[in-house]
Short mmCIF file of C-alpha atoms in Angstrom, two decimals:
data_model
loop_
_atom_site.label_atom_id
_atom_site.label_comp_id
_atom_site.label_asym_id
_atom_site.label_seq_id
_atom_site.Cartn_x
_atom_site.Cartn_y
_atom_site.Cartn_z
CA UNK A 26 1.35 5.47 31.21
CA UNK A 27 0.15 8.68 29.52
CA UNK A 28 0.77 12.34 30.02
CA UNK A 29 -1.56 14.13 32.42
CA UNK A 30 -3.36 16.18 29.80
CA UNK A 31 -4.97 13.02 28.43
CA UNK A 32 -5.81 11.32 31.70
CA UNK A 33 -9.49 12.26 31.62
CA UNK A 34 -9.98 11.65 27.89
CA UNK A 35 -11.03 8.65 25.80
CA UNK A 36 -8.87 5.54 26.13
CA UNK A 37 -7.90 5.97 22.44
CA UNK A 38 -6.68 9.54 23.02
CA UNK A 39 -4.70 8.36 26.02
CA UNK A 40 -3.11 5.63 23.91
CA UNK A 41 -1.96 7.97 21.10
CA UNK A 42 -0.96 10.87 23.41
CA UNK A 43 2.45 12.40 22.67
CA UNK A 44 4.63 14.94 24.45
CA UNK A 45 6.83 17.27 22.35
CA UNK A 46 10.52 16.88 23.11
CA UNK A 47 12.58 19.21 20.89
CA UNK A 48 12.28 17.95 17.29
CA UNK A 49 10.72 14.66 18.42
CA UNK A 50 7.73 13.41 20.41
CA UNK A 51 7.61 10.94 23.26
CA UNK A 52 4.81 8.44 23.84
CA UNK A 53 4.13 5.19 25.70
CA UNK A 54 2.64 1.86 24.66
CA UNK A 55 -0.87 1.58 26.12
CA UNK A 56 -1.82 -1.43 28.24
CA UNK A 57 -5.37 -1.02 26.91
CA UNK A 58 -4.28 -1.76 23.32
CA UNK A 59 -1.84 -4.61 23.90
CA UNK A 60 -1.84 -7.44 21.37
CA UNK A 61 -0.38 -10.96 21.69
CA UNK A 62 3.19 -9.61 21.33
CA UNK A 63 3.58 -5.86 21.86
CA UNK A 64 0.91 -3.27 21.09
CA UNK A 65 -1.86 -3.61 18.46
CA UNK A 66 -0.31 -2.36 15.20
CA UNK A 67 -3.26 -0.08 14.50
CA UNK A 68 -2.68 1.94 17.66
CA UNK A 69 1.01 2.29 16.80
CA UNK A 70 0.17 3.49 13.28
CA UNK A 71 -2.38 5.95 14.75
CA UNK A 72 0.32 7.27 17.08
CA UNK A 73 2.75 7.70 14.18
CA UNK A 74 0.10 9.63 12.24
CA UNK A 75 -0.70 11.68 15.34
CA UNK A 76 2.95 12.84 15.52
CA UNK A 77 2.49 14.47 12.11
CA UNK A 78 -1.05 15.80 12.61
CA UNK A 79 -0.04 17.65 15.81
CA UNK A 80 3.26 18.83 14.28
CA UNK A 81 3.45 22.65 14.07
CA UNK A 82 4.59 22.49 10.43
CA UNK A 83 1.80 20.14 9.26
CA UNK A 84 -0.56 21.52 6.59
CA UNK A 85 -3.61 19.85 5.08
CA UNK A 86 -5.30 16.54 5.82
CA UNK A 87 -3.66 13.12 5.47
CA UNK A 88 -4.09 11.29 2.16
CA UNK A 89 -1.78 8.33 2.74
CA UNK A 90 0.21 6.56 5.43
CA UNK A 91 2.48 3.52 5.17
CA UNK A 92 3.98 2.09 8.37
CA UNK A 93 6.53 -0.72 8.37
CA UNK A 94 6.85 -2.76 11.57
CA UNK A 95 10.45 -3.85 12.08
CA UNK A 96 10.07 -5.85 15.29
CA UNK A 97 8.08 -6.17 18.53
CA UNK A 98 7.70 -2.86 20.38
CA UNK A 99 8.78 -3.15 24.01
CA UNK A 100 6.73 -1.88 26.95
CA UNK A 101 8.76 1.30 27.38
CA UNK A 102 8.79 4.90 26.08
CA UNK A 103 8.86 5.46 22.31
CA UNK A 104 10.43 8.39 20.50
CA UNK A 105 8.81 9.57 17.26
CA UNK A 106 11.20 11.39 14.93
CA UNK A 107 9.39 13.16 12.05
CA UNK A 108 11.15 14.62 9.02
CA UNK A 109 9.44 16.92 6.50
CA UNK A 110 11.06 15.59 3.32
CA UNK A 111 9.13 17.89 0.93
CA UNK A 112 6.85 20.88 1.36
CA UNK A 113 5.04 21.31 -1.97
CA UNK A 114 2.45 23.99 -2.68
CA UNK A 115 -0.45 21.56 -2.36
CA UNK A 116 1.01 18.64 -0.39
CA UNK A 117 3.67 17.59 2.14
CA UNK A 118 5.75 14.42 2.36
CA UNK A 119 6.89 13.21 5.76
CA UNK A 120 9.12 10.35 6.91
CA UNK A 121 8.84 9.14 10.51
CA UNK A 122 10.90 6.75 12.59
CA UNK A 123 9.58 5.24 15.84
CA UNK A 124 12.57 4.53 18.07
CA UNK A 125 13.17 2.68 21.36
CA UNK A 126 16.69 3.10 22.74
CA UNK A 127 19.02 2.53 19.79
CA UNK A 128 16.52 0.47 17.79
CA UNK A 129 14.23 1.76 15.02
CA UNK A 130 10.95 -0.13 15.56
CA UNK A 131 8.85 1.47 12.81
CA UNK A 132 9.52 3.44 9.64
CA UNK A 133 6.69 5.39 8.04
CA UNK A 134 5.83 7.58 5.03
CA UNK A 135 2.94 10.03 5.26
CA UNK A 136 1.44 12.44 2.70
CA UNK A 137 -0.72 15.42 3.71
CA UNK A 138 -2.61 17.50 1.15
CA UNK A 139 -4.76 20.56 0.76
CA UNK A 140 -7.54 18.86 -1.18
CA UNK A 141 -9.64 20.81 -3.67
CA UNK A 142 -12.98 20.03 -5.33
CA UNK A 143 -12.49 17.96 -8.49
CA UNK A 144 -14.28 15.36 -10.57
CA UNK A 145 -15.60 12.83 -8.02
CA UNK A 146 -16.69 9.23 -8.39
CA UNK A 147 -16.92 6.15 -6.19
CA UNK A 148 -16.12 3.12 -8.35
CA UNK A 149 -17.19 0.50 -5.83
CA UNK A 150 -20.54 0.24 -4.09
CA UNK A 151 -21.49 0.16 -0.43
CA UNK A 152 -21.85 -3.48 0.61
CA UNK A 153 -25.26 -4.83 1.44
CA UNK A 154 -25.34 -4.93 5.25
CA UNK A 155 -28.07 -5.02 7.90
CA UNK A 156 -28.10 -2.13 10.39
CA UNK A 157 -25.57 -2.49 13.22
CA UNK A 158 -28.21 -2.50 15.95
CA UNK A 159 -29.77 -5.64 14.47
CA UNK A 160 -26.50 -7.58 14.93
CA UNK A 161 -24.90 -9.03 18.07
CA UNK A 162 -21.72 -7.45 19.38
CA UNK A 163 -18.64 -9.66 19.33
CA UNK A 164 -17.97 -11.07 22.77
CA UNK A 165 -14.36 -9.99 23.28
CA UNK A 166 -14.05 -12.23 26.36
CA UNK A 167 -13.44 -15.02 23.86
CA UNK A 168 -10.28 -13.32 22.58
CA UNK A 169 -7.29 -12.71 24.82
CA UNK A 170 -5.68 -9.48 23.50
CA UNK A 171 -6.63 -6.30 25.38
CA UNK A 172 -7.10 -4.17 22.23
CA UNK A 173 -10.16 -6.18 21.12
CA UNK A 174 -12.02 -4.81 24.19
CA UNK A 175 -11.66 -1.27 22.84
CA UNK A 176 -13.86 -1.99 19.80
CA UNK A 177 -17.52 -2.70 19.26
CA UNK A 178 -17.50 -5.23 16.39
CA UNK A 179 -20.69 -6.56 14.80
CA UNK A 180 -20.15 -9.11 12.08
CA UNK A 181 -22.35 -9.43 9.01
CA UNK A 182 -20.16 -12.40 7.99
CA UNK A 183 -16.63 -13.67 8.43
CA UNK A 184 -16.48 -13.85 12.24
CA UNK A 185 -13.57 -16.14 13.06
CA UNK A 186 -15.13 -17.03 16.44
CA UNK A 187 -18.15 -18.68 14.90
CA UNK A 188 -18.40 -21.38 12.30
CA UNK A 189 -20.36 -19.26 9.84
CA UNK A 190 -17.73 -19.83 7.16
CA UNK A 191 -18.37 -17.07 4.60
CA UNK A 192 -18.77 -17.86 0.94
CA UNK A 193 -15.31 -16.39 0.31
CA UNK A 194 -13.39 -17.96 3.18
CA UNK A 195 -10.95 -15.12 3.94
CA UNK A 196 -13.54 -12.32 3.68
CA UNK A 197 -15.27 -10.37 6.48
CA UNK A 198 -17.88 -7.64 6.60
CA UNK A 199 -18.48 -5.97 9.97
CA UNK A 200 -19.53 -2.80 11.72
CA UNK A 201 -16.78 -1.33 13.90
CA UNK A 202 -16.73 1.51 16.43
CA UNK A 203 -14.50 2.73 19.22
CA UNK A 204 -15.78 1.73 22.66
CA UNK A 205 -17.02 3.96 24.21
CA UNK A 206 -18.22 5.79 21.09
CA UNK A 207 -15.77 8.43 19.86
CA UNK A 208 -16.03 10.95 17.00
CA UNK A 209 -14.19 9.55 13.97
CA UNK A 210 -10.88 11.16 13.02
CA UNK A 211 -7.94 10.16 10.83
CA UNK A 212 -6.12 8.61 13.78
CA UNK A 213 -9.05 6.37 14.73
CA UNK A 214 -9.70 5.34 11.12
CA UNK A 215 -6.03 4.38 10.79
CA UNK A 216 -6.33 2.09 13.81
CA UNK A 217 -9.64 0.65 12.59
CA UNK A 218 -8.01 -0.21 9.22
CA UNK A 219 -5.79 -2.64 11.17
CA UNK A 220 -8.62 -4.00 13.35
CA UNK A 221 -9.61 -6.70 10.86
CA UNK A 222 -8.35 -9.91 12.43
CA UNK A 223 -5.57 -11.49 10.36
CA UNK A 224 -7.21 -13.18 7.38
CA UNK A 225 -5.08 -16.26 8.13
CA UNK A 226 -7.03 -16.90 11.35
CA UNK A 227 -10.30 -16.81 9.45
CA UNK A 228 -9.00 -18.87 6.53
CA UNK A 229 -7.37 -21.66 8.55
CA UNK A 230 -9.49 -21.40 11.72
CA UNK A 231 -6.28 -21.42 13.76
CA UNK A 232 -4.57 -18.69 15.82
CA UNK A 233 -1.10 -19.08 14.28
CA UNK A 234 1.77 -16.64 14.88
CA UNK A 235 1.27 -13.64 12.56
CA UNK A 236 2.49 -10.04 12.48
CA UNK A 237 2.02 -7.18 10.04
CA UNK A 238 5.26 -6.07 8.32
CA UNK A 239 3.85 -3.22 6.22
CA UNK A 240 0.50 -1.42 6.47
CA UNK A 241 -0.98 1.25 4.18
CA UNK A 242 -4.06 3.47 4.39
CA UNK A 243 -5.37 5.83 1.69
CA UNK A 244 -7.90 8.40 2.93
CA UNK A 245 -10.74 9.37 0.60
CA UNK A 246 -12.18 12.30 2.59
CA UNK A 247 -10.65 15.56 3.79
CA UNK A 248 -10.90 16.93 7.35
CA UNK A 249 -14.18 18.78 6.71
CA UNK A 250 -15.84 15.77 5.07
CA UNK A 251 -14.73 13.52 7.90
CA UNK A 252 -16.05 15.99 10.50
CA UNK A 253 -19.46 15.68 8.80
CA UNK A 254 -19.69 11.98 9.71
CA UNK A 255 -22.37 11.95 12.39
CA UNK A 256 -22.12 8.25 13.12
CA UNK A 257 -19.20 6.99 15.19
CA UNK A 258 -19.50 3.61 13.46
CA UNK A 259 -17.97 2.38 10.19
CA UNK A 260 -18.56 -0.63 7.97
CA UNK A 261 -15.37 -2.55 7.30
CA UNK A 262 -14.83 -5.03 4.47
CA UNK A 263 -11.64 -7.10 4.16
CA UNK A 264 -10.25 -10.06 2.27
CA UNK A 265 -6.94 -11.73 1.50
CA UNK A 266 -5.57 -12.27 -1.99
CA UNK A 267 -2.80 -14.82 -1.40
CA UNK A 268 -1.12 -16.81 1.37
CA UNK A 269 2.35 -18.03 0.33
CA UNK A 270 5.85 -18.44 1.72
CA UNK A 271 5.30 -16.95 5.21
CA UNK A 272 3.48 -13.85 3.92
CA UNK A 273 -0.10 -12.99 2.99
CA UNK A 274 -1.75 -9.73 2.08
CA UNK A 275 -5.15 -8.38 3.01
CA UNK A 276 -7.07 -5.47 1.51
CA UNK A 277 -9.98 -3.59 2.94
CA UNK A 278 -12.37 -0.68 2.70
CA UNK A 279 -13.81 1.49 5.47
CA UNK A 280 -17.23 3.03 4.81
CA UNK A 281 -19.11 5.66 6.81
CA UNK A 282 -22.61 4.75 7.95
CA UNK A 283 -23.82 7.35 5.38
CA UNK A 284 -22.24 5.12 2.66
CA UNK A 285 -19.24 7.41 2.02
CA UNK A 286 -15.99 5.53 1.27
CA UNK A 287 -13.66 6.90 3.96
CA UNK A 288 -10.50 4.82 3.42
CA UNK A 289 -8.95 1.91 1.60
CA UNK A 290 -6.22 -0.17 3.19
CA UNK A 291 -3.76 -2.98 2.50
CA UNK A 292 -1.18 -4.83 4.51
CA UNK A 293 1.35 -7.64 4.19
CA UNK A 294 1.52 -10.03 7.13
CA UNK A 295 4.23 -12.48 8.18
CA UNK A 296 2.89 -15.82 9.38
CA UNK A 297 3.86 -19.31 10.44
CA UNK A 298 1.52 -22.29 10.32
CA UNK B 17 23.17 7.83 -20.22
CA UNK B 18 24.11 4.49 -18.62
CA UNK B 19 27.31 2.92 -17.44
CA UNK B 20 29.28 0.90 -19.96
CA UNK B 21 28.58 -2.49 -18.45
CA UNK B 22 24.92 -2.16 -19.44
CA UNK B 23 25.39 -0.69 -22.91
CA UNK B 24 24.80 -3.96 -24.73
CA UNK B 25 21.94 -5.12 -22.50
CA UNK B 26 18.16 -4.74 -22.59
CA UNK B 27 16.81 -1.19 -22.55
CA UNK B 28 15.22 -1.95 -19.14
CA UNK B 29 18.57 -3.02 -17.66
CA UNK B 30 20.18 0.11 -19.04
CA UNK B 31 17.45 2.22 -17.44
CA UNK B 32 17.84 0.73 -13.94
CA UNK B 33 21.67 0.47 -14.07
CA UNK B 34 23.47 1.79 -10.99
CA UNK B 35 27.10 2.44 -10.14
CA UNK B 36 28.25 1.95 -6.52
CA UNK B 37 29.66 5.13 -5.00
CA UNK B 38 30.69 4.50 -1.38
CA UNK B 39 27.52 3.84 0.65
CA UNK B 40 25.29 5.07 -2.17
CA UNK B 41 24.57 4.29 -5.82
CA UNK B 42 24.45 6.63 -8.81
CA UNK B 43 22.05 6.28 -11.72
CA UNK B 44 20.60 8.34 -14.55
CA UNK B 45 17.04 8.92 -15.79
CA UNK B 46 16.56 7.01 -19.04
CA UNK B 47 15.33 8.83 -22.16
CA UNK B 48 13.65 5.55 -23.17
CA UNK B 49 11.31 5.62 -20.14
CA UNK B 50 10.38 9.31 -20.05
CA UNK B 51 6.80 10.18 -19.13
CA UNK B 52 4.91 13.46 -19.64
CA UNK B 53 6.85 15.13 -16.79
CA UNK B 54 10.03 13.32 -15.70
CA UNK B 55 10.58 9.58 -15.91
CA UNK B 56 7.85 6.89 -15.76
CA UNK B 57 7.31 6.20 -12.03
CA UNK B 58 7.57 2.45 -12.56
CA UNK B 59 11.14 2.69 -13.84
CA UNK B 60 12.09 4.89 -10.88
CA UNK B 61 10.57 2.39 -8.43
CA UNK B 62 12.41 -0.46 -10.23
CA UNK B 63 15.66 1.49 -9.87
CA UNK B 64 15.03 2.05 -6.14
CA UNK B 65 14.40 -1.68 -5.70
CA UNK B 66 17.50 -2.47 -7.76
CA UNK B 67 19.64 -0.46 -5.32
CA UNK B 68 18.63 -2.88 -2.57
CA UNK B 69 18.73 -6.10 -4.62
CA UNK B 70 22.33 -5.43 -5.75
CA UNK B 71 23.37 -4.24 -2.27
CA UNK B 72 26.09 -6.45 -0.75
CA UNK B 73 24.16 -6.73 2.55
CA UNK B 74 20.82 -7.74 0.96
CA UNK B 75 19.45 -11.16 1.94
CA UNK B 76 16.31 -12.88 0.64
CA UNK B 77 13.81 -11.89 -1.99
CA UNK B 78 11.64 -8.75 -1.86
CA UNK B 79 8.18 -9.06 -0.32
CA UNK B 80 7.13 -5.40 -0.33
CA UNK B 81 8.11 -2.00 -1.67
CA UNK B 82 6.48 1.38 -1.12
CA UNK B 83 7.86 4.38 -3.02
CA UNK B 84 6.65 7.94 -2.41
CA UNK B 85 7.19 10.45 -5.22
CA UNK B 86 7.89 13.90 -3.79
CA UNK B 87 8.25 15.88 -7.02
CA UNK B 88 9.30 15.70 -10.68
CA UNK B 89 12.69 14.04 -11.18
CA UNK B 90 15.02 16.20 -13.27
CA UNK B 91 17.03 14.88 -16.21
CA UNK B 92 20.28 14.61 -14.27
CA UNK B 93 22.13 12.05 -12.12
CA UNK B 94 20.29 10.51 -9.15
CA UNK B 95 21.87 9.30 -5.92
CA UNK B 96 20.26 6.35 -4.15
CA UNK B 97 20.96 6.23 -0.40
CA UNK B 98 19.91 2.89 1.17
CA UNK B 99 19.75 2.31 4.94
CA UNK B 100 19.34 -1.14 6.49
CA UNK B 101 17.00 -0.22 9.36
CA UNK B 102 16.60 -3.79 10.67
CA UNK B 103 18.29 -7.10 10.00
CA UNK B 104 16.02 -9.79 11.48
CA UNK B 105 16.69 -13.51 11.31
CA UNK B 106 14.14 -14.06 8.54
CA UNK B 107 13.68 -10.59 7.04
CA UNK B 108 15.32 -7.20 6.43
CA UNK B 109 13.81 -3.70 6.48
CA UNK B 110 15.36 -1.01 4.29
CA UNK B 111 14.71 2.70 3.85
CA UNK B 112 15.89 4.41 0.66
CA UNK B 113 16.08 8.03 -0.42
CA UNK B 114 16.50 9.05 -4.07
CA UNK B 115 18.30 12.39 -4.14
CA UNK B 116 19.11 15.00 -6.79
CA UNK B 117 21.40 17.77 -5.55
CA UNK B 118 20.00 18.85 -2.18
CA UNK B 119 16.46 17.59 -2.90
CA UNK B 120 15.01 14.26 -1.83
CA UNK B 121 12.87 13.17 -4.81
CA UNK B 122 11.68 9.77 -3.53
CA UNK B 123 11.43 8.04 -0.17
CA UNK B 124 10.95 4.28 -0.06
CA UNK B 125 10.46 1.35 2.34
CA UNK B 126 11.43 -2.16 1.25
CA UNK B 127 11.16 -5.53 3.00
CA UNK B 128 13.22 -8.56 1.94
CA UNK B 129 12.59 -12.03 3.36
CA UNK B 130 13.87 -15.57 3.37
CA UNK B 131 10.54 -17.19 2.55
CA UNK B 132 9.77 -20.72 3.73
CA UNK B 133 7.12 -23.24 2.70
CA UNK B 134 3.87 -22.68 4.60
CA UNK B 135 0.14 -23.12 4.19
CA UNK B 136 -0.61 -21.71 0.72
CA UNK B 137 -3.81 -20.46 -0.85
CA UNK B 138 -4.81 -18.05 -3.59
CA UNK B 139 -8.05 -16.36 -2.55
CA UNK B 140 -8.80 -14.73 -5.89
CA UNK B 141 -9.06 -16.46 -9.26
CA UNK B 142 -7.22 -15.89 -12.52
CA UNK B 143 -9.37 -13.62 -14.70
CA UNK B 144 -10.97 -15.04 -17.81
CA UNK B 145 -8.80 -13.77 -20.66
CA UNK B 146 -8.18 -14.84 -24.27
CA UNK B 147 -4.57 -15.77 -25.14
CA UNK B 148 -2.32 -12.77 -25.79
CA UNK B 149 -1.55 -13.80 -29.39
CA UNK B 150 -5.24 -13.55 -30.28
CA UNK B 151 -5.29 -9.85 -29.27
CA UNK B 152 -3.95 -6.77 -31.08
CA UNK B 153 -0.95 -4.99 -29.61
CA UNK B 154 -1.58 -1.41 -28.44
CA UNK B 155 -0.32 1.05 -31.03
CA UNK B 156 1.97 3.20 -28.89
CA UNK B 157 2.30 5.79 -31.69
CA UNK B 158 -1.04 7.09 -30.43
CA UNK B 159 0.47 7.96 -27.02
CA UNK B 160 3.25 10.50 -26.68
CA UNK B 161 5.32 9.28 -23.66
CA UNK B 162 8.47 7.31 -24.55
CA UNK B 163 7.97 4.65 -21.84
CA UNK B 164 4.84 3.27 -23.53
CA UNK B 165 7.06 2.10 -26.43
CA UNK B 166 8.94 -0.21 -24.05
CA UNK B 167 5.87 -2.38 -23.39
CA UNK B 168 3.82 -4.80 -25.43
CA UNK B 169 0.26 -4.22 -24.17
CA UNK B 170 -2.71 -6.26 -25.36
CA UNK B 171 -6.03 -5.24 -23.88
CA UNK B 172 -8.83 -7.66 -23.09
CA UNK B 173 -10.88 -4.62 -22.02
CA UNK B 174 -10.39 -1.14 -20.63
CA UNK B 175 -8.18 0.34 -23.36
CA UNK B 176 -8.39 4.11 -22.98
CA UNK B 177 -7.53 4.61 -26.67
CA UNK B 178 -10.65 2.89 -27.90
CA UNK B 179 -14.26 3.46 -27.04
CA UNK B 180 -14.82 -0.07 -25.74
CA UNK B 181 -15.99 1.32 -22.39
CA UNK B 182 -15.72 -1.62 -20.00
CA UNK B 183 -18.62 -2.67 -17.82
CA UNK B 184 -16.81 -1.21 -14.81
CA UNK B 185 -15.59 2.09 -16.26
CA UNK B 186 -12.26 2.38 -14.41
CA UNK B 187 -11.22 -1.25 -14.86
CA UNK B 188 -8.70 -2.77 -17.29
CA UNK B 189 -7.49 -6.27 -18.05
CA UNK B 190 -4.47 -6.59 -20.31
CA UNK B 191 -1.44 -8.68 -21.17
CA UNK B 192 1.85 -6.85 -20.64
CA UNK B 193 5.46 -7.69 -21.52
CA UNK B 194 8.75 -5.87 -21.82
CA UNK B 195 9.66 -5.09 -25.43
CA UNK B 196 11.81 -6.81 -26.56
CA UNK B 197 10.88 -9.81 -24.41
CA UNK B 198 12.87 -10.00 -21.16
CA UNK B 199 12.91 -12.65 -18.42
CA UNK B 200 10.66 -11.45 -15.55
CA UNK B 201 12.36 -10.34 -12.36
CA UNK B 202 11.29 -8.33 -9.32
CA UNK B 203 12.52 -5.09 -10.87
CA UNK B 204 10.51 -5.57 -14.07
CA UNK B 205 7.37 -6.61 -12.17
CA UNK B 206 7.68 -3.46 -10.04
CA UNK B 207 7.73 -1.32 -13.18
CA UNK B 208 4.85 -3.27 -14.74
CA UNK B 209 2.74 -2.67 -11.59
CA UNK B 210 2.87 1.04 -12.48
CA UNK B 211 2.25 0.52 -16.22
CA UNK B 212 -1.53 0.60 -15.89
CA UNK B 213 -2.51 3.96 -17.33
CA UNK B 214 -3.99 6.27 -14.67
CA UNK B 215 -7.56 5.10 -14.04
CA UNK B 216 -8.64 8.74 -14.32
CA UNK B 217 -7.82 8.78 -18.05
CA UNK B 218 -9.97 5.71 -18.59
CA UNK B 219 -12.81 6.92 -16.36
CA UNK B 220 -13.09 10.46 -17.78
CA UNK B 221 -11.70 9.80 -21.30
CA UNK B 222 -9.41 12.82 -20.85
CA UNK B 223 -5.63 13.11 -20.42
CA UNK B 224 -5.70 15.35 -17.33
CA UNK B 225 -2.61 16.18 -15.25
CA UNK B 226 -1.98 13.25 -12.88
CA UNK B 227 1.00 11.95 -10.90
CA UNK B 228 1.47 9.09 -8.45
CA UNK B 229 2.31 10.22 -4.90
CA UNK B 230 2.65 6.78 -3.28
CA UNK B 231 3.02 3.34 -4.87
CA UNK B 232 3.09 -0.08 -3.22
CA UNK B 233 3.83 -3.60 -4.49
CA UNK B 234 3.49 -6.86 -2.53
CA UNK B 235 5.28 -9.84 -4.11
CA UNK B 236 3.64 -13.26 -3.79
CA UNK B 237 6.51 -15.41 -5.14
CA UNK B 238 10.10 -15.87 -4.04
CA UNK B 239 13.16 -15.70 -6.32
CA UNK B 240 13.03 -19.41 -7.23
CA UNK B 241 9.30 -19.35 -8.02
CA UNK B 242 9.74 -16.25 -10.15
CA UNK B 243 12.65 -17.83 -12.03
CA UNK B 244 10.29 -20.69 -12.94
CA UNK B 245 8.07 -18.34 -14.95
CA UNK B 246 8.77 -19.40 -18.53
CA UNK B 247 6.61 -16.74 -20.13
CA UNK B 248 7.89 -13.17 -20.30
CA UNK B 249 4.29 -11.95 -20.32
CA UNK B 250 1.93 -11.17 -17.44
CA UNK B 251 -1.78 -10.52 -17.15
CA UNK B 252 -2.55 -7.25 -15.37
CA UNK B 253 -5.87 -6.31 -13.81
CA UNK B 254 -6.51 -2.84 -12.36
CA UNK B 255 -9.37 -0.68 -11.12
CA UNK B 256 -9.95 2.49 -9.12
CA UNK B 257 -11.98 2.65 -5.93
CA UNK B 258 -12.57 6.40 -5.54
CA UNK B 259 -11.81 9.74 -7.20
CA UNK B 260 -12.17 12.65 -4.75
CA UNK B 261 -10.49 15.92 -3.81
CA UNK B 262 -7.48 15.75 -6.18
CA UNK B 263 -6.59 12.14 -5.33
CA UNK B 264 -7.71 8.73 -6.52
CA UNK B 265 -6.44 5.26 -5.76
CA UNK B 266 -6.00 2.28 -8.03
CA UNK B 267 -5.42 -1.36 -7.14
CA UNK B 268 -4.14 -4.14 -9.31
CA UNK B 269 -2.95 -7.71 -9.61
CA UNK B 270 -0.19 -9.15 -11.79
CA UNK B 271 -0.58 -12.80 -12.86
CA UNK B 272 1.90 -15.07 -14.56
CA UNK B 273 0.77 -16.70 -17.80
CA UNK B 274 0.73 -19.98 -15.81
CA UNK B 275 -2.01 -18.40 -13.60
CA UNK B 276 0.27 -17.79 -10.58
CA UNK B 277 -0.49 -14.55 -8.71
CA UNK B 278 2.90 -12.79 -8.81
CA UNK B 279 2.11 -9.43 -7.21
CA UNK B 280 -0.61 -7.13 -5.90
CA UNK B 281 -0.25 -3.39 -6.11
CA UNK B 282 -1.91 -0.13 -5.05
CA UNK B 283 -1.21 3.52 -5.57
CA UNK B 284 -2.61 6.95 -4.75
CA UNK B 285 -2.54 9.48 -7.58
CA UNK B 286 -2.79 13.28 -7.53
CA UNK B 287 -4.95 14.71 -10.30
CA UNK B 288 -6.55 17.85 -11.64
CA UNK B 289 -9.54 17.90 -13.94
#
């Protein structure tokens, strides 16, 4: 399923592995990160970001990524076609298409930047959460999709598998880490931003059909700051704002264990009930 | 500046007016919506959305738009090049490029959908706000950019022109309306989502250089629900999460006067200090 160079590496690295092919890259959906229909969106978004981060013309660290999911990705090779739409002095804009055969399956916009020291302030505060090792790990045997097995999830509240209905019914707070532990990077944080279960499941307590149509991550650390994260675990916080007319949105924040805000994320999700 | 058909219409309609030109559309930056450097991003995003909403192949109402701003738009004609990347049974994915000469100035992803009745729930509550007519209108003479004159803004709190520092320093709550009053539509809501002044100005009390690099709106009403809005005014709520390394993000919600959540929005903004 993956190219040989990644065969001995972490399951996540295998899943996002790409082979250069002229101006494009080739990859493969990973059986380890399958979802109900097609691959887990987070791993696809991480692969799209990876195509830019390993690109020879890439400069700086990512500050934003938006991926739109056009339809279910089939279990066959994917081609990633990146286009450098603007090379500014301090940032780069990229467009990416993920293609299977003659179908575009994903469209994406990515911004990289050479970040400089400026006025800094975190306007929201680290949520009150007990240490991860005091909490039970989610038993992924209770959930069918393969991708859930690749994460260590420890819920403070908002676990859809239990009846501990949180005070705000579509809100979750949980520790998340790659399994086995893996040094955090922008690719893994991108995937983790999509690893909040759909807020619909939590809100209605039903596993209804649902699929992300657009997914955005803003990164709040540069490469050096991210490399300083010693913990491989993050605290994730997510909630919905509105369910209406087949679509709901969810917003989230990803915090380092040292209380640094690493990323904010939002997505719009199609659903049926 | 605009085509003749729009010359007698609202200043907003003149600003987003487009002329079909084969597979593309042609428009012009509006002097009425100029910002410090180039046009107000909200009017550009509204124009990008307009290119899809007036497109003969468009079906359904918009559910999401992301616009990336690659560089300052010059005061000359713009070409909008839309591409229908996927036509699903219940939704459409579009990519759009806004071009001047041989430069791409904006890239955008838009999703339209035929929305159906489903389980509905608003997970956040309408903010406590006094009626708009009890509040003073912002005196736009105090702010140089032309676009500010096109909005009636009435601050509950978080007005950067006064010293009423809000409890959360980067947060604002305000009533907003087109001036003169104009029936709300998806284009005008898109522009309004960008009409929150940069949170940096509020947080630092300085007008530092700042420009949006990526801007996203999720719509929580369909065309019929939006048409039912009798008021031409909305309540906007915005806050930043983090300022760091030349970039900060801001998130917001746009509520109808009848307390319906119309849209949620986020953006990432480049800044210097």
